[in-house]
């Protein structure tokens, strides 16, 4: 059974940093592209970042470019999102999402809540 | 402001058929890029409902179907049930954007009367 379990969310002050992790199981993690998608409270879905299966290619939404870094450790079946210079508008549930051929997202984690507030 | 436009809400009575639209432009749906649909039940993570325009993952009932026409896509639900009440999002690709080009609609809230 495919499982994606996020961790590392919490309350952080504006300007602070946080690192999200996603533990994958039930599939060959190293064969899949992965993404982070976020959802602000009461709002819709927003794509945040993408990483190729081998980790060699990454993409970011303009709203997070230069502040967030996506990475993965295929030996540990884990996906990461390092978030720096956090802003109030980064407050959201962050979902770890499996990607099928850069097209659609077939499995989603349960999400990790990040709250940026003073 | 989402690149893909969805009506904020639709509603229907149990057993009825409802449709919801996802309107794009010539740089996404109109360019032939595939449309995918997700269902998000209250308090839950989104779940893939329709992929590549009109394909259902294993376990999704055939009451759900997708279609495309021009710069728009539609999701249809027949035999509406109470537990269909959820938010529905369309997703596609846009070739005018930086990054991966992944775009979502703003979501449609389905209310079962």
mmCIF file of C-alpha atoms in Angstrom:
data_model
loop_
_atom_site.group_PDB
_atom_site.id
_atom_site.type_symbol
_atom_site.label_atom_id
_atom_site.label_comp_id
_atom_site.label_asym_id
_atom_site.label_seq_id
_atom_site.Cartn_x
_atom_site.Cartn_y
_atom_site.Cartn_z
ATOM 1 C CA UNK A 1 0.000 0.000 0.000
ATOM 2 C CA UNK A 2 1.371 3.392 -0.983
ATOM 3 C CA UNK A 3 1.913 5.662 2.008
ATOM 4 C CA UNK A 4 3.215 9.208 2.224
ATOM 5 C CA UNK A 5 3.640 10.585 5.728
ATOM 6 C CA UNK A 6 4.621 14.209 6.263
ATOM 7 C CA UNK A 7 6.255 15.551 9.397
ATOM 8 C CA UNK A 8 8.005 18.683 10.600
ATOM 9 C CA UNK A 9 5.144 21.148 10.507
ATOM 10 C CA UNK A 10 4.524 23.640 13.294
ATOM 11 C CA UNK A 11 4.396 27.274 14.369
ATOM 12 C CA UNK A 12 7.216 29.548 13.267
ATOM 13 C CA UNK A 13 7.739 33.299 13.362
ATOM 14 C CA UNK A 14 7.950 35.364 10.187
ATOM 15 C CA UNK A 15 11.473 35.184 8.807
ATOM 16 C CA UNK A 16 12.064 31.819 10.391
ATOM 17 C CA UNK A 17 12.826 28.414 8.888
ATOM 18 C CA UNK A 18 11.261 24.987 8.918
ATOM 19 C CA UNK A 19 12.052 21.671 7.243
ATOM 20 C CA UNK A 20 9.294 19.331 6.166
ATOM 21 C CA UNK A 21 9.926 15.638 5.624
ATOM 22 C CA UNK A 22 7.874 13.032 3.801
ATOM 23 C CA UNK A 23 8.442 9.337 4.436
ATOM 24 C CA UNK A 24 7.396 7.173 1.496
ATOM 25 C CA UNK A 25 6.599 3.469 1.560
ATOM 26 C CA UNK A 26 4.797 0.833 -0.461
ATOM 27 C CA UNK A 27 6.409 1.707 -3.797
ATOM 28 C CA UNK A 28 9.814 2.170 -5.417
ATOM 29 C CA UNK A 29 10.378 5.751 -4.331
ATOM 30 C CA UNK A 30 13.453 6.283 -6.509
ATOM 31 C CA UNK A 31 11.376 5.689 -9.661
ATOM 32 C CA UNK A 32 8.908 8.507 -9.101
ATOM 33 C CA UNK A 33 8.884 12.263 -9.485
ATOM 34 C CA UNK A 34 7.572 14.013 -6.400
ATOM 35 C CA UNK A 35 5.979 17.342 -5.530
ATOM 36 C CA UNK A 36 4.871 19.537 -2.677
ATOM 37 C CA UNK A 37 1.412 21.113 -2.953
ATOM 38 C CA UNK A 38 0.003 23.453 -0.327
ATOM 39 C CA UNK A 39 -3.431 24.645 0.748
ATOM 40 C CA UNK A 40 -3.895 27.821 2.771
ATOM 41 C CA UNK A 41 -6.733 27.737 5.326
ATOM 42 C CA UNK A 42 -10.073 27.797 3.503
ATOM 43 C CA UNK A 43 -8.375 28.182 0.118
ATOM 44 C CA UNK A 44 -7.625 26.051 -2.929
ATOM 45 C CA UNK A 45 -4.626 23.976 -3.934
ATOM 46 C CA UNK A 46 -1.344 25.606 -4.945
ATOM 47 C CA UNK A 47 1.564 23.703 -6.494
ATOM 48 C CA UNK A 48 4.817 24.547 -4.666
ATOM 49 C CA UNK A 49 7.715 22.457 -5.944
ATOM 50 C CA UNK A 50 8.763 19.463 -8.055
ATOM 51 C CA UNK A 51 11.747 17.141 -8.057
ATOM 52 C CA UNK A 52 12.760 14.555 -10.633
ATOM 53 C CA UNK A 53 13.139 10.935 -9.558
ATOM 54 C CA UNK A 54 16.927 11.177 -9.510
ATOM 55 C CA UNK A 55 16.886 14.592 -7.886
ATOM 56 C CA UNK A 56 18.685 16.266 -10.773
ATOM 57 C CA UNK A 57 15.888 18.613 -11.780
ATOM 58 C CA UNK A 58 13.778 20.847 -9.561
ATOM 59 C CA UNK A 59 11.113 23.473 -10.150
ATOM 60 C CA UNK A 60 9.497 26.039 -7.869
ATOM 61 C CA UNK A 61 6.452 28.256 -7.856
ATOM 62 C CA UNK A 62 7.362 31.934 -8.214
ATOM 63 C CA UNK A 63 5.881 32.552 -4.749
ATOM 64 C CA UNK A 64 8.558 30.409 -3.066
ATOM 65 C CA UNK A 65 11.499 30.608 -5.458
ATOM 66 C CA UNK A 66 14.718 31.539 -3.695
ATOM 67 C CA UNK A 67 13.286 30.727 -0.263
ATOM 68 C CA UNK A 68 12.304 27.045 -0.464
ATOM 69 C CA UNK A 69 14.472 24.079 -1.468
ATOM 70 C CA UNK A 70 13.154 20.655 -2.395
ATOM 71 C CA UNK A 71 15.397 17.605 -2.039
ATOM 72 C CA UNK A 72 15.170 13.859 -1.693
ATOM 73 C CA UNK A 73 17.139 10.926 -0.309
ATOM 74 C CA UNK A 74 16.253 7.862 -2.350
ATOM 75 C CA UNK A 75 18.236 5.611 -0.012
ATOM 76 C CA UNK A 76 15.955 6.723 2.831
ATOM 77 C CA UNK A 77 12.765 6.892 0.730
ATOM 78 C CA UNK A 78 12.325 10.468 1.849
ATOM 79 C CA UNK A 79 11.345 13.805 0.372
ATOM 80 C CA UNK A 80 12.157 17.138 1.987
ATOM 81 C CA UNK A 81 11.177 20.790 1.764
ATOM 82 C CA UNK A 82 13.487 23.309 3.406
ATOM 83 C CA UNK A 83 11.563 26.539 3.941
ATOM 84 C CA UNK A 84 13.499 29.720 4.778
ATOM 85 C CA UNK A 85 12.471 33.355 5.163
ATOM 86 C CA UNK A 86 8.943 32.237 5.916
ATOM 87 C CA UNK A 87 6.106 34.708 5.488
ATOM 88 C CA UNK A 88 2.630 34.871 6.977
ATOM 89 C CA UNK A 89 1.233 33.973 3.546
ATOM 90 C CA UNK A 90 3.148 30.659 3.614
ATOM 91 C CA UNK A 91 0.719 29.451 6.279
ATOM 92 C CA UNK A 92 -0.870 26.318 4.834
ATOM 93 C CA UNK A 93 -1.171 22.559 4.942
ATOM 94 C CA UNK A 94 1.676 21.133 2.873
ATOM 95 C CA UNK A 95 1.018 17.882 1.022
ATOM 96 C CA UNK A 96 3.658 15.455 -0.217
ATOM 97 C CA UNK A 97 2.424 14.174 -3.568
ATOM 98 C CA UNK A 98 3.485 11.406 -5.950
ATOM 99 C CA UNK A 99 3.689 12.428 -9.576
ATOM 100 C CA UNK A 100 2.944 10.325 -12.642
ATOM 101 C CA UNK A 101 5.165 11.355 -15.556
ATOM 102 C CA UNK A 102 5.001 15.038 -14.680
ATOM 103 C CA UNK A 103 1.304 14.935 -15.476
ATOM 104 C CA UNK A 104 -0.945 14.163 -12.520
ATOM 105 C CA UNK A 105 -0.759 13.329 -8.838
ATOM 106 C CA UNK A 106 -1.924 9.853 -7.920
ATOM 107 C CA UNK A 107 -1.180 9.694 -4.179
ATOM 108 C CA UNK A 108 -1.240 12.404 -1.529
ATOM 109 C CA UNK A 109 0.020 12.428 2.040
ATOM 110 C CA UNK A 110 -2.246 13.541 4.874
ATOM 111 C CA UNK A 111 -0.527 16.932 5.040
ATOM 112 C CA UNK A 112 1.553 18.909 7.523
ATOM 113 C CA UNK A 113 0.322 22.232 8.896
ATOM 114 C CA UNK A 114 2.764 25.131 8.803
ATOM 115 C CA UNK A 115 1.696 28.273 10.651
ATOM 116 C CA UNK A 116 3.735 31.439 10.247
ATOM 117 C CA UNK A 117 2.759 33.962 12.869
ATOM 118 C CA UNK A 118 4.289 36.274 15.432
ATOM 119 C CA UNK B 1 -6.740 34.270 -9.245
ATOM 120 C CA UNK B 2 -6.422 30.726 -10.630
ATOM 121 C CA UNK B 3 -5.414 30.106 -14.233
ATOM 122 C CA UNK B 4 -8.212 27.541 -14.460
ATOM 123 C CA UNK B 5 -11.641 28.886 -13.539
ATOM 124 C CA UNK B 6 -14.161 26.750 -11.670
ATOM 125 C CA UNK B 7 -17.586 27.787 -10.336
ATOM 126 C CA UNK B 8 -17.361 28.262 -6.554
ATOM 127 C CA UNK B 9 -20.305 25.980 -5.907
ATOM 128 C CA UNK B 10 -22.779 23.575 -7.453
ATOM 129 C CA UNK B 11 -25.573 21.603 -5.843
ATOM 130 C CA UNK B 12 -27.942 18.759 -6.565
ATOM 131 C CA UNK B 13 -30.376 16.400 -4.916
ATOM 132 C CA UNK B 14 -29.580 12.744 -4.240
ATOM 133 C CA UNK B 15 -29.871 10.675 -7.402
ATOM 134 C CA UNK B 16 -29.512 13.653 -9.726
ATOM 135 C CA UNK B 17 -26.747 14.393 -12.231
ATOM 136 C CA UNK B 18 -24.510 17.391 -11.741
ATOM 137 C CA UNK B 19 -21.740 18.845 -13.834
ATOM 138 C CA UNK B 20 -19.012 21.299 -13.008
ATOM 139 C CA UNK B 21 -16.806 23.195 -15.394
ATOM 140 C CA UNK B 22 -13.118 24.023 -15.561
ATOM 141 C CA UNK B 23 -12.363 26.845 -17.985
ATOM 142 C CA UNK B 24 -8.875 27.494 -19.252
ATOM 143 C CA UNK B 25 -7.250 29.103 -22.266
ATOM 144 C CA UNK B 26 -5.166 28.454 -25.350
ATOM 145 C CA UNK B 27 -2.023 27.950 -23.270
ATOM 146 C CA UNK B 28 -3.419 25.075 -21.220
ATOM 147 C CA UNK B 29 -6.597 23.078 -21.923
ATOM 148 C CA UNK B 30 -6.998 24.688 -25.342
ATOM 149 C CA UNK B 31 -3.489 23.594 -26.257
ATOM 150 C CA UNK B 32 -4.478 19.989 -25.719
ATOM 151 C CA UNK B 33 -2.933 19.449 -22.302
ATOM 152 C CA UNK B 34 -4.648 16.792 -20.223
ATOM 153 C CA UNK B 35 -7.034 17.638 -17.419
ATOM 154 C CA UNK B 36 -7.177 15.763 -14.128
ATOM 155 C CA UNK B 37 -9.717 15.983 -11.320
ATOM 156 C CA UNK B 38 -9.367 15.579 -7.564
ATOM 157 C CA UNK B 39 -11.961 15.120 -4.837
ATOM 158 C CA UNK B 40 -11.278 16.547 -1.389
ATOM 159 C CA UNK B 41 -13.638 15.386 1.329
ATOM 160 C CA UNK B 42 -13.966 17.695 4.362
ATOM 161 C CA UNK B 43 -10.815 17.606 6.473
ATOM 162 C CA UNK B 44 -9.077 15.118 4.181
ATOM 163 C CA UNK B 45 -6.283 15.155 1.622
ATOM 164 C CA UNK B 46 -7.244 15.407 -2.056
ATOM 165 C CA UNK B 47 -7.764 12.143 -3.895
ATOM 166 C CA UNK B 48 -7.287 11.499 -7.618
ATOM 167 C CA UNK B 49 -10.709 11.145 -9.216
ATOM 168 C CA UNK B 50 -10.151 11.417 -12.982
ATOM 169 C CA UNK B 51 -6.842 11.394 -14.831
ATOM 170 C CA UNK B 52 -5.913 12.175 -18.419
ATOM 171 C CA UNK B 53 -9.280 13.783 -19.176
ATOM 172 C CA UNK B 54 -11.574 10.796 -18.758
ATOM 173 C CA UNK B 55 -9.882 7.907 -16.974
ATOM 174 C CA UNK B 56 -10.879 6.637 -13.563
ATOM 175 C CA UNK B 57 -8.374 5.132 -11.104
ATOM 176 C CA UNK B 58 -9.206 1.752 -9.676
ATOM 177 C CA UNK B 59 -11.918 2.081 -7.052
ATOM 178 C CA UNK B 60 -13.552 5.234 -8.419
ATOM 179 C CA UNK B 61 -17.168 4.488 -9.398
ATOM 180 C CA UNK B 62 -18.258 4.966 -12.994
ATOM 181 C CA UNK B 63 -20.730 7.593 -11.733
ATOM 182 C CA UNK B 64 -17.808 9.998 -12.185
ATOM 183 C CA UNK B 65 -16.734 11.008 -15.686
ATOM 184 C CA UNK B 66 -14.667 13.708 -17.335
ATOM 185 C CA UNK B 67 -14.762 15.369 -20.718
ATOM 186 C CA UNK B 68 -13.023 18.162 -22.607
ATOM 187 C CA UNK B 69 -14.124 20.602 -25.279
ATOM 188 C CA UNK B 70 -12.041 23.469 -26.618
ATOM 189 C CA UNK B 71 -10.618 25.444 -23.720
ATOM 190 C CA UNK B 72 -12.846 23.827 -21.087
ATOM 191 C CA UNK B 73 -13.262 20.565 -19.236
ATOM 192 C CA UNK B 74 -16.167 19.186 -17.273
ATOM 193 C CA UNK B 75 -16.692 16.705 -14.478
ATOM 194 C CA UNK B 76 -20.030 14.919 -14.349
ATOM 195 C CA UNK B 77 -21.419 12.993 -11.420
ATOM 196 C CA UNK B 78 -24.516 10.845 -11.892
ATOM 197 C CA UNK B 79 -26.643 9.214 -9.207
ATOM 198 C CA UNK B 80 -25.543 11.839 -6.690
ATOM 199 C CA UNK B 81 -24.924 10.501 -3.187
ATOM 200 C CA UNK B 82 -24.576 12.275 0.160
ATOM 201 C CA UNK B 83 -20.942 11.301 0.488
ATOM 202 C CA UNK B 84 -20.125 12.990 -2.817
ATOM 203 C CA UNK B 85 -20.321 16.267 -0.920
ATOM 204 C CA UNK B 86 -16.791 17.607 -1.234
ATOM 205 C CA UNK B 87 -14.544 20.112 -2.967
ATOM 206 C CA UNK B 88 -13.490 19.246 -6.514
ATOM 207 C CA UNK B 89 -10.377 20.595 -8.221
ATOM 208 C CA UNK B 90 -9.257 20.428 -11.836
ATOM 209 C CA UNK B 91 -5.567 20.417 -12.724
ATOM 210 C CA UNK B 92 -3.645 20.756 -15.957
ATOM 211 C CA UNK B 93 -0.454 22.160 -17.445
ATOM 212 C CA UNK B 94 0.179 25.636 -18.792
ATOM 213 C CA UNK B 95 2.979 26.295 -21.285
ATOM 214 C CA UNK B 96 3.192 30.016 -20.545
ATOM 215 C CA UNK B 97 4.254 29.618 -16.928
ATOM 216 C CA UNK B 98 7.666 29.192 -15.362
ATOM 217 C CA UNK B 99 8.386 26.251 -13.131
ATOM 218 C CA UNK B 100 6.736 22.946 -13.822
ATOM 219 C CA UNK B 101 3.666 24.561 -15.363
ATOM 220 C CA UNK B 102 1.272 22.719 -13.055
ATOM 221 C CA UNK B 103 -1.943 24.641 -12.545
ATOM 222 C CA UNK B 104 -5.052 24.052 -10.433
ATOM 223 C CA UNK B 105 -8.524 25.452 -10.634
ATOM 224 C CA UNK B 106 -9.861 27.330 -7.635
ATOM 225 C CA UNK B 107 -12.131 24.440 -6.706
ATOM 226 C CA UNK B 108 -15.874 23.810 -6.715
ATOM 227 C CA UNK B 109 -17.801 22.955 -3.575
ATOM 228 C CA UNK B 110 -20.482 20.358 -4.235
ATOM 229 C CA UNK B 111 -23.455 20.431 -1.908
ATOM 230 C CA UNK B 112 -25.870 17.488 -1.867
ATOM 231 C CA UNK B 113 -29.266 18.890 -0.943
#
